[in-house]
PDB file of C-alpha atoms in Angstrom:
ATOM      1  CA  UNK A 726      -8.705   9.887  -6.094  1.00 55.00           C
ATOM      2  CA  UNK A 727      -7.270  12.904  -5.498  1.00 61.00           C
ATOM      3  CA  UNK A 728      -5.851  15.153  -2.769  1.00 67.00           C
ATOM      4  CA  UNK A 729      -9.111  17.506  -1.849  1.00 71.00           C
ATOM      5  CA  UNK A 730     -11.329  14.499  -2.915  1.00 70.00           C
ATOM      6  CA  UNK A 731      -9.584  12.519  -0.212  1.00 71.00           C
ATOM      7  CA  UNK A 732      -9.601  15.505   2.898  1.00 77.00           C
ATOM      8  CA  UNK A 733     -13.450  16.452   1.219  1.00 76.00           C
ATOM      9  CA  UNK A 734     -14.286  12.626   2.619  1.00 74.00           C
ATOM     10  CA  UNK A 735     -12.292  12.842   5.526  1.00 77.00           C
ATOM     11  CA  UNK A 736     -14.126  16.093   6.863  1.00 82.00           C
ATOM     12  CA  UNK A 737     -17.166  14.842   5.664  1.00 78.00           C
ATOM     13  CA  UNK A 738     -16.898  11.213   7.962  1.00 77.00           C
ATOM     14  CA  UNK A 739     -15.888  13.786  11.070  1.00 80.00           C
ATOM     15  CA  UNK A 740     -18.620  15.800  10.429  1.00 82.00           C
ATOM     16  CA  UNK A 741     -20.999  13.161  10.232  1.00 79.00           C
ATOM     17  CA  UNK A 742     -19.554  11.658  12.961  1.00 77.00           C
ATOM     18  CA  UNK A 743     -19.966  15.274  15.537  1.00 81.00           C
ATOM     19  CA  UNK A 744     -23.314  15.634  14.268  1.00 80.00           C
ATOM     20  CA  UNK A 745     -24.123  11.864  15.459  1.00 78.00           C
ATOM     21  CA  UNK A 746     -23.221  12.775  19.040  1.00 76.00           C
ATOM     22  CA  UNK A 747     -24.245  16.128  19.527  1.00 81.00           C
ATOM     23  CA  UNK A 748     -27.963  14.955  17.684  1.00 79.00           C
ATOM     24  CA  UNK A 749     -27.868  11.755  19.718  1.00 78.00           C
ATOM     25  CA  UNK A 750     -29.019  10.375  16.311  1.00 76.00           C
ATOM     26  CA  UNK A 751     -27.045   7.130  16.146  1.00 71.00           C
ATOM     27  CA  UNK A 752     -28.732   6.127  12.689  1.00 77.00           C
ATOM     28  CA  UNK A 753     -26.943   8.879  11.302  1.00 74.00           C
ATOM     29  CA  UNK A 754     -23.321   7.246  10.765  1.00 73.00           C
ATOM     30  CA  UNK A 755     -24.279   4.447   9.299  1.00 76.00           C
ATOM     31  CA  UNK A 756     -26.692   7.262   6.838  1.00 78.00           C
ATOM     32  CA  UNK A 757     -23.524   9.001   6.529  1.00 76.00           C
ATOM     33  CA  UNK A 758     -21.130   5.873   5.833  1.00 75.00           C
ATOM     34  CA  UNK A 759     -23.250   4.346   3.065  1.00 81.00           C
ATOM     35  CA  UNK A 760     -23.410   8.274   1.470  1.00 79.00           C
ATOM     36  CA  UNK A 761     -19.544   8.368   1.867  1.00 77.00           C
ATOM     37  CA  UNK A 762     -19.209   5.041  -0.206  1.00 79.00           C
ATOM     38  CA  UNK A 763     -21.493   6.225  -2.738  1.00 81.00           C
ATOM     39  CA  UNK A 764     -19.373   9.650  -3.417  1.00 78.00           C
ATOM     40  CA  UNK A 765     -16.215   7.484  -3.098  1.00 75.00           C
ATOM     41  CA  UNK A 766     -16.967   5.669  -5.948  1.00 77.00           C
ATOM     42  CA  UNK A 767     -18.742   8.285  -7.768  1.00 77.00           C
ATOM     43  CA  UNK A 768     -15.955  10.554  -7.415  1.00 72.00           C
ATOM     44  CA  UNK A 769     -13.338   7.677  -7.964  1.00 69.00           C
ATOM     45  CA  UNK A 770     -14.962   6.950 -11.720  1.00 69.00           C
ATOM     46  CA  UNK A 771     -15.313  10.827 -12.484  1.00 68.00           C
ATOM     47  CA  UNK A 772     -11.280  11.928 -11.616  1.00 62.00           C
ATOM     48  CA  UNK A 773      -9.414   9.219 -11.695  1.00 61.00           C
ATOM     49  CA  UNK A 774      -7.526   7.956 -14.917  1.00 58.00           C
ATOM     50  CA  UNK A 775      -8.243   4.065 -16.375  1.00 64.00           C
ATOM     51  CA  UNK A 776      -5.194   2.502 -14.229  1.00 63.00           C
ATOM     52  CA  UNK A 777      -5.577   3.544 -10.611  1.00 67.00           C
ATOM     53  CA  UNK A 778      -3.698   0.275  -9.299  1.00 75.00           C
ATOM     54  CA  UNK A 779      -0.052  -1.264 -10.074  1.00 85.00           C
ATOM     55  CA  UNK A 780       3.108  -2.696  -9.411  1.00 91.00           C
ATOM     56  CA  UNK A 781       3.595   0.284  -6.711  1.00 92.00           C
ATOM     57  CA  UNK A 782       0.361   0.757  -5.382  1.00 89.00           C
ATOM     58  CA  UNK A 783       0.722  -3.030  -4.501  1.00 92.00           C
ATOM     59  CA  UNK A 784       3.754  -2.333  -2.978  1.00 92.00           C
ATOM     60  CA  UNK A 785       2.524   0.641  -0.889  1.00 92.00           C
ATOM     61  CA  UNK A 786      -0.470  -1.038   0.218  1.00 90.00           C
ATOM     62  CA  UNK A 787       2.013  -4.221   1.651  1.00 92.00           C
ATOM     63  CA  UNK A 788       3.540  -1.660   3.990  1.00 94.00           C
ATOM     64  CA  UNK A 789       0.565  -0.024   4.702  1.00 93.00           C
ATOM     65  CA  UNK A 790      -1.084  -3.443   6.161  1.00 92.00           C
ATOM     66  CA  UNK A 791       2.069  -4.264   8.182  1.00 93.00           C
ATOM     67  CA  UNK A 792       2.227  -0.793   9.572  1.00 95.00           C
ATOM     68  CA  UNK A 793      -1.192  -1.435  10.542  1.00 93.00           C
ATOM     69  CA  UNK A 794      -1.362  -4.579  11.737  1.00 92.00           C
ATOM     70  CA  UNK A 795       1.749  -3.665  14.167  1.00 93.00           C
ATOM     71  CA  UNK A 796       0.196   0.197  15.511  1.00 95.00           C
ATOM     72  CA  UNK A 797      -2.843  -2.084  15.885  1.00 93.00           C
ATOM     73  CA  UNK A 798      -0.995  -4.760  18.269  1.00 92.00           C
ATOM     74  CA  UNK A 799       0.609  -2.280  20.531  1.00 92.00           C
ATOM     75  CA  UNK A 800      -2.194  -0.021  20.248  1.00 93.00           C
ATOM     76  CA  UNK A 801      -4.343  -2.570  21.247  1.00 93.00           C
ATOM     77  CA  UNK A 802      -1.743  -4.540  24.262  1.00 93.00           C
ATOM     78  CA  UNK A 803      -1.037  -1.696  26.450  1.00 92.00           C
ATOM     79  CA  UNK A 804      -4.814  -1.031  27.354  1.00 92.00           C
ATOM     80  CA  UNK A 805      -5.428  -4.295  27.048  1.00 92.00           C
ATOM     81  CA  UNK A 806      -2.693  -5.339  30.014  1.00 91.00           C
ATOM     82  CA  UNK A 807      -3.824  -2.154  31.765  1.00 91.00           C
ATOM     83  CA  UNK A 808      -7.663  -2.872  31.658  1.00 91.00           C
ATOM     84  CA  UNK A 809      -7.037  -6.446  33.048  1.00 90.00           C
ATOM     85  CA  UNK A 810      -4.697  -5.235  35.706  1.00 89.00           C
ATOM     86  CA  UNK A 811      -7.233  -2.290  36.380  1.00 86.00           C
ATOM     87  CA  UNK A 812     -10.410  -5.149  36.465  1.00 84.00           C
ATOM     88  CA  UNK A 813      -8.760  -7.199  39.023  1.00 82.00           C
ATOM     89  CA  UNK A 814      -8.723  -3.923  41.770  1.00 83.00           C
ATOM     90  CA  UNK A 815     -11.817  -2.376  40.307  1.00 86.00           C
ATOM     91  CA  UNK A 816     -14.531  -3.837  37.898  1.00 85.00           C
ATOM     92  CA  UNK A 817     -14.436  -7.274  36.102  1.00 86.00           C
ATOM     93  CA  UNK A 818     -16.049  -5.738  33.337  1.00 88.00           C
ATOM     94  CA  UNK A 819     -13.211  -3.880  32.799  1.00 89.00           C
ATOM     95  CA  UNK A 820     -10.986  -7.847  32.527  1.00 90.00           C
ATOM     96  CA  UNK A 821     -13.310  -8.478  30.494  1.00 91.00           C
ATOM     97  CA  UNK A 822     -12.678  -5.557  27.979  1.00 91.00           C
ATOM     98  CA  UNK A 823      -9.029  -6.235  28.145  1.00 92.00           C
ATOM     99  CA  UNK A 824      -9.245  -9.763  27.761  1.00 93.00           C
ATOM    100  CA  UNK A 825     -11.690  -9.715  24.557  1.00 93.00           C
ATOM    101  CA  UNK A 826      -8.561  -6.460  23.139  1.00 93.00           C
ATOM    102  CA  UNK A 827      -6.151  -9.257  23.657  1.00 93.00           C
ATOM    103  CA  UNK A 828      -7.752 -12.400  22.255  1.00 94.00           C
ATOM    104  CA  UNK A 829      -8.378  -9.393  19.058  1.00 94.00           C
ATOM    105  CA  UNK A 830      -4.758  -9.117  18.634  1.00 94.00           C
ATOM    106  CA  UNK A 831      -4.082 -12.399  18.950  1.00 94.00           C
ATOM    107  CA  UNK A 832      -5.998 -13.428  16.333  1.00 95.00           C
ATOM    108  CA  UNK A 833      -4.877 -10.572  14.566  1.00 93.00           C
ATOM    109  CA  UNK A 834      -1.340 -11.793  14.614  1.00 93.00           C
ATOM    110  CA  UNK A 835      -2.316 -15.741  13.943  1.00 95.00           C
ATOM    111  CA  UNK A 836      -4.120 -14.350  10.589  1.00 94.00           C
ATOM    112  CA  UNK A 837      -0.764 -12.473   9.805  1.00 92.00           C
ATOM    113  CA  UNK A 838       0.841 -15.952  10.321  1.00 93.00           C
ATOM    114  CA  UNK A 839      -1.354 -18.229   8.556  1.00 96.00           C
ATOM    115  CA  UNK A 840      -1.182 -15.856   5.804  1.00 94.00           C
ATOM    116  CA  UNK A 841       2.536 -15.222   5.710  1.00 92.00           C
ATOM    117  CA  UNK A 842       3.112 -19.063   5.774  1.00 93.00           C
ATOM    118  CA  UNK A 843       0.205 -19.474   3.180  1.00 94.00           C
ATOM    119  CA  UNK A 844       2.000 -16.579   0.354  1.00 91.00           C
ATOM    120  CA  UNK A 845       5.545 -18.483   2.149  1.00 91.00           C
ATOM    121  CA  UNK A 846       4.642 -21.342   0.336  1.00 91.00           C
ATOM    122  CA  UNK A 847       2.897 -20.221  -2.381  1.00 90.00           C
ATOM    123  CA  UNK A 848       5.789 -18.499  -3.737  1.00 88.00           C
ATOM    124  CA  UNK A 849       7.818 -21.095  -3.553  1.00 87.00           C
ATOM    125  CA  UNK A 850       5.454 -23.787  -5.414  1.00 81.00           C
ATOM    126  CA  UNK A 851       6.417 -27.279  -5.642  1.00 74.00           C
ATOM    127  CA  UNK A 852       9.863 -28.535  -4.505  1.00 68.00           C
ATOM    128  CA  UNK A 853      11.411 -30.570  -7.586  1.00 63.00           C
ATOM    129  CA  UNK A 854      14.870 -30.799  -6.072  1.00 59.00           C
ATOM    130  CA  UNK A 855      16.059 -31.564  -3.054  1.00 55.00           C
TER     131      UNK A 855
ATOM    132  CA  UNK B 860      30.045  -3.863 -13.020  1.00 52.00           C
ATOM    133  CA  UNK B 861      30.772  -7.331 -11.954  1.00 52.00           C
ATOM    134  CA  UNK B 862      28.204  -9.740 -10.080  1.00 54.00           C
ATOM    135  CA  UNK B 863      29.998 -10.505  -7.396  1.00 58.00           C
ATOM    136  CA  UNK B 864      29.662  -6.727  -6.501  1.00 66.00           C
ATOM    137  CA  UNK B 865      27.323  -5.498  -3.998  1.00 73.00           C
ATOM    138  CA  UNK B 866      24.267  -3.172  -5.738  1.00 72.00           C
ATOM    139  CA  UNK B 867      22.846  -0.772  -3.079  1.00 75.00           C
ATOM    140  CA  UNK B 868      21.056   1.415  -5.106  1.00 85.00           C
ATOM    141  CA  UNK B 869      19.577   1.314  -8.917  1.00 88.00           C
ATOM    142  CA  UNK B 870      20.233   4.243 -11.336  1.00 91.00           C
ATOM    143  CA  UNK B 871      18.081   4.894 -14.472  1.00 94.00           C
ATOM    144  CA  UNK B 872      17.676   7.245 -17.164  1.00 94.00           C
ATOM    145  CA  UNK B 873      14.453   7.562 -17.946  1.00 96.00           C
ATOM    146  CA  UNK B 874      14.110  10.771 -17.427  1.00 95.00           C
ATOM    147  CA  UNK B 875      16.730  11.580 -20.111  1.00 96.00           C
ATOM    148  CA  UNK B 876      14.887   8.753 -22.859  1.00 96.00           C
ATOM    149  CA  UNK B 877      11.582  10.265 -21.950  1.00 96.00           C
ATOM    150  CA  UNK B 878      12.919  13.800 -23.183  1.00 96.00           C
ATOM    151  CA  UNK B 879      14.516  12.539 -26.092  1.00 95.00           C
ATOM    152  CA  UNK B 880      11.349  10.941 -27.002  1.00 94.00           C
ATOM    153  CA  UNK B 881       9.473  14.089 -26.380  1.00 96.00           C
ATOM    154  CA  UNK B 882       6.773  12.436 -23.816  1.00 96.00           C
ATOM    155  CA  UNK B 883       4.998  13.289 -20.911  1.00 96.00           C
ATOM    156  CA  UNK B 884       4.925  11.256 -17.681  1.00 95.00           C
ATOM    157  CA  UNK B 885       1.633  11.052 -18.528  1.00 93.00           C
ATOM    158  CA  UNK B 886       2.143   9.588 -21.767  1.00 94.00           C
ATOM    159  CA  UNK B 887       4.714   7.062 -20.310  1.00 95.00           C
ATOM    160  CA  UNK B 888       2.496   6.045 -17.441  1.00 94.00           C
ATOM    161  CA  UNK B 889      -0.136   5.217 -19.655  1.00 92.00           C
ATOM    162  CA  UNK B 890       1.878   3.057 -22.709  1.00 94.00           C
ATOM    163  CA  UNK B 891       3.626   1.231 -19.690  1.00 94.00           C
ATOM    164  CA  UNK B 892      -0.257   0.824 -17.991  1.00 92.00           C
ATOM    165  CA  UNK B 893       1.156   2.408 -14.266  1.00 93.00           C
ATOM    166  CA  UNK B 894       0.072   5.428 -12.742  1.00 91.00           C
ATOM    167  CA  UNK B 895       2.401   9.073 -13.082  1.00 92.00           C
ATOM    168  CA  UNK B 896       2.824   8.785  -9.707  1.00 92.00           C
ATOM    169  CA  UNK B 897       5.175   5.587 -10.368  1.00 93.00           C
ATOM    170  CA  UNK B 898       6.885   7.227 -13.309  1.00 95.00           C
ATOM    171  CA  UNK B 899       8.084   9.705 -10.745  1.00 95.00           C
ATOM    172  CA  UNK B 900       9.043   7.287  -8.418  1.00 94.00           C
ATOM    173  CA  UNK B 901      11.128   5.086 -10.972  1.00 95.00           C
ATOM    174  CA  UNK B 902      12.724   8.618 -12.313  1.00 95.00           C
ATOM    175  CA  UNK B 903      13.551   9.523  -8.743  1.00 93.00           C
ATOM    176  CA  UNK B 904      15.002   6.833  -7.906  1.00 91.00           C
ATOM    177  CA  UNK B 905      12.861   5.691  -4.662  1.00 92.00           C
ATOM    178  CA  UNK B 906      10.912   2.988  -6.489  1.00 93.00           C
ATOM    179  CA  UNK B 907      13.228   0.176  -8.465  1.00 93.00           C
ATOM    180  CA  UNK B 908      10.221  -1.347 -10.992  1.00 94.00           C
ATOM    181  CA  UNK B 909       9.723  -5.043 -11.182  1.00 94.00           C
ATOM    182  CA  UNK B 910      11.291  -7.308 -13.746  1.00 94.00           C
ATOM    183  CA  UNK B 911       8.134  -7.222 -16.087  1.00 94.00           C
ATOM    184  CA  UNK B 912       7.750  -3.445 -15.789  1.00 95.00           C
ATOM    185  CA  UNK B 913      12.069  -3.072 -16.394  1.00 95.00           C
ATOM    186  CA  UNK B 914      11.195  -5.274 -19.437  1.00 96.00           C
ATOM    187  CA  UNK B 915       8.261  -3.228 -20.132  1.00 95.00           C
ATOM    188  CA  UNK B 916      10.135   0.068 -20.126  1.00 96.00           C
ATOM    189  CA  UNK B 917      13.260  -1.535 -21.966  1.00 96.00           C
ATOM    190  CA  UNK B 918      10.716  -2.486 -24.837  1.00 96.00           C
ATOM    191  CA  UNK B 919       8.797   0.811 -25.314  1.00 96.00           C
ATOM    192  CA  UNK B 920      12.354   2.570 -25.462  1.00 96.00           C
ATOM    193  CA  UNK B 921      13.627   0.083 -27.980  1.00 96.00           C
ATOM    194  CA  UNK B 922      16.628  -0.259 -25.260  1.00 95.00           C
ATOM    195  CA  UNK B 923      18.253  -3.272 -23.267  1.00 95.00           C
ATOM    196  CA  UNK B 924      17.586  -3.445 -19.774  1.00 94.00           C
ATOM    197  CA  UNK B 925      21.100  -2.118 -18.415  1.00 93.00           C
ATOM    198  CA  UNK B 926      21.427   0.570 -21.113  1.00 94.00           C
ATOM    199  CA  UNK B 927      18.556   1.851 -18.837  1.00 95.00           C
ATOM    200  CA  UNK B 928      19.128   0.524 -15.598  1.00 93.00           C
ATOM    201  CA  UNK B 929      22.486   0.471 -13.679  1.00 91.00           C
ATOM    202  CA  UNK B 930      23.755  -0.098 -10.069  1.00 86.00           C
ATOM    203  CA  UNK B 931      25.825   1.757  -8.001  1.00 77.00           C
ATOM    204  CA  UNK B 932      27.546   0.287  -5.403  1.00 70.00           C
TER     205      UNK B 932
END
């Protein structure tokens, strides 16, 4: 997909999004999300060439998950701490909130290890020598 | 270049066999199956390709793999 393609969706979702919560229509994301898909792949098929993944693109996408996953953690922690902190004094809806962030990231982070010791061992196959 | 020396960066001239050849990027990208986007990235230097795709690249210039490749220390 290419560059306008890409910023066309992007200002599409926000618009969609803005006119959701200034409407007060909140059928209208989900209208808008399953529209977005279909131009995504509509669009993908019509500009892109035959090979739109490889060796690279695999590579990018690696450090694009583990970027992720690690903006998500801290992203996720500090208002996490905060909100259960913040509960104790004020609401315990509020510990509540933080508590369900931090069991997210968590299990975020046990996926990440499963996974890592899954591909770990995968890699390696079966140990013939010792 | 020895083994026991330390490579910290890969050199290649693709650049130079694609010219000679009288291809695009385009043209590469799509004999080798990758997107142009890697092409650049190999001829820039800020993507080293995987064995397969070294091999890959070696064959389609009728070249060995360090006449195209080489480290620098």
């Amino acid at each position: 997909m290419n560059k306008l393609t890409s910023v066309f969706l992007i200002v599409f979702t926000l618009a969609v999004i803005i006119a959701a919560f200034i409407s007060g229509m909140h059928a209208l994301p989900l209208a808008g999300m399953v529209l977005i898909i279909a131009a995504a792949i509509v669009l993908k098929k019509k500009f892109t060439s035959n090979i739109t993944v490889d060796e690279r693109i695999i590579s990018v996408r690696e450090k694009s998950s583990r970027a992720a996953i690690i903006a998500f953690t801290f992203a996720a922690v500090i208002p996490a701490v905060i909100l259960v902190l913040a509960g104790k004094n004020y609401s315990p809806v509020l510990t509540a909130v933080g508590y369900t962030l931090q069991a997210c990231v968590t299990f975020i982070m046990l996926v990440d290890v499963i996974f890592y010791y899954y591909y770990d061992r995968k890699s390696i196959g079966k140990e013939n020598e010792k | 270049m020895t083994g026991n020396q330390l490579v910290k960066k890969m050199k290649n001239n693709i650049k130079v066999l694609r010219a000679e050849k009288g291809i695009t990027q385009e043209e590469l990208a799509k004999a080798l199956r990758v997107t142009r986007q890697t092409i650049i990235a190999i001829e820039n230097g800020r993507y080293d390709p995987s064995l397969p795709l070294a091999f890959k690249i070696s064959g389609f210039f009728s070249k060995k793999i360090e006449e195209i490749f080489s480290g620098e220390e």
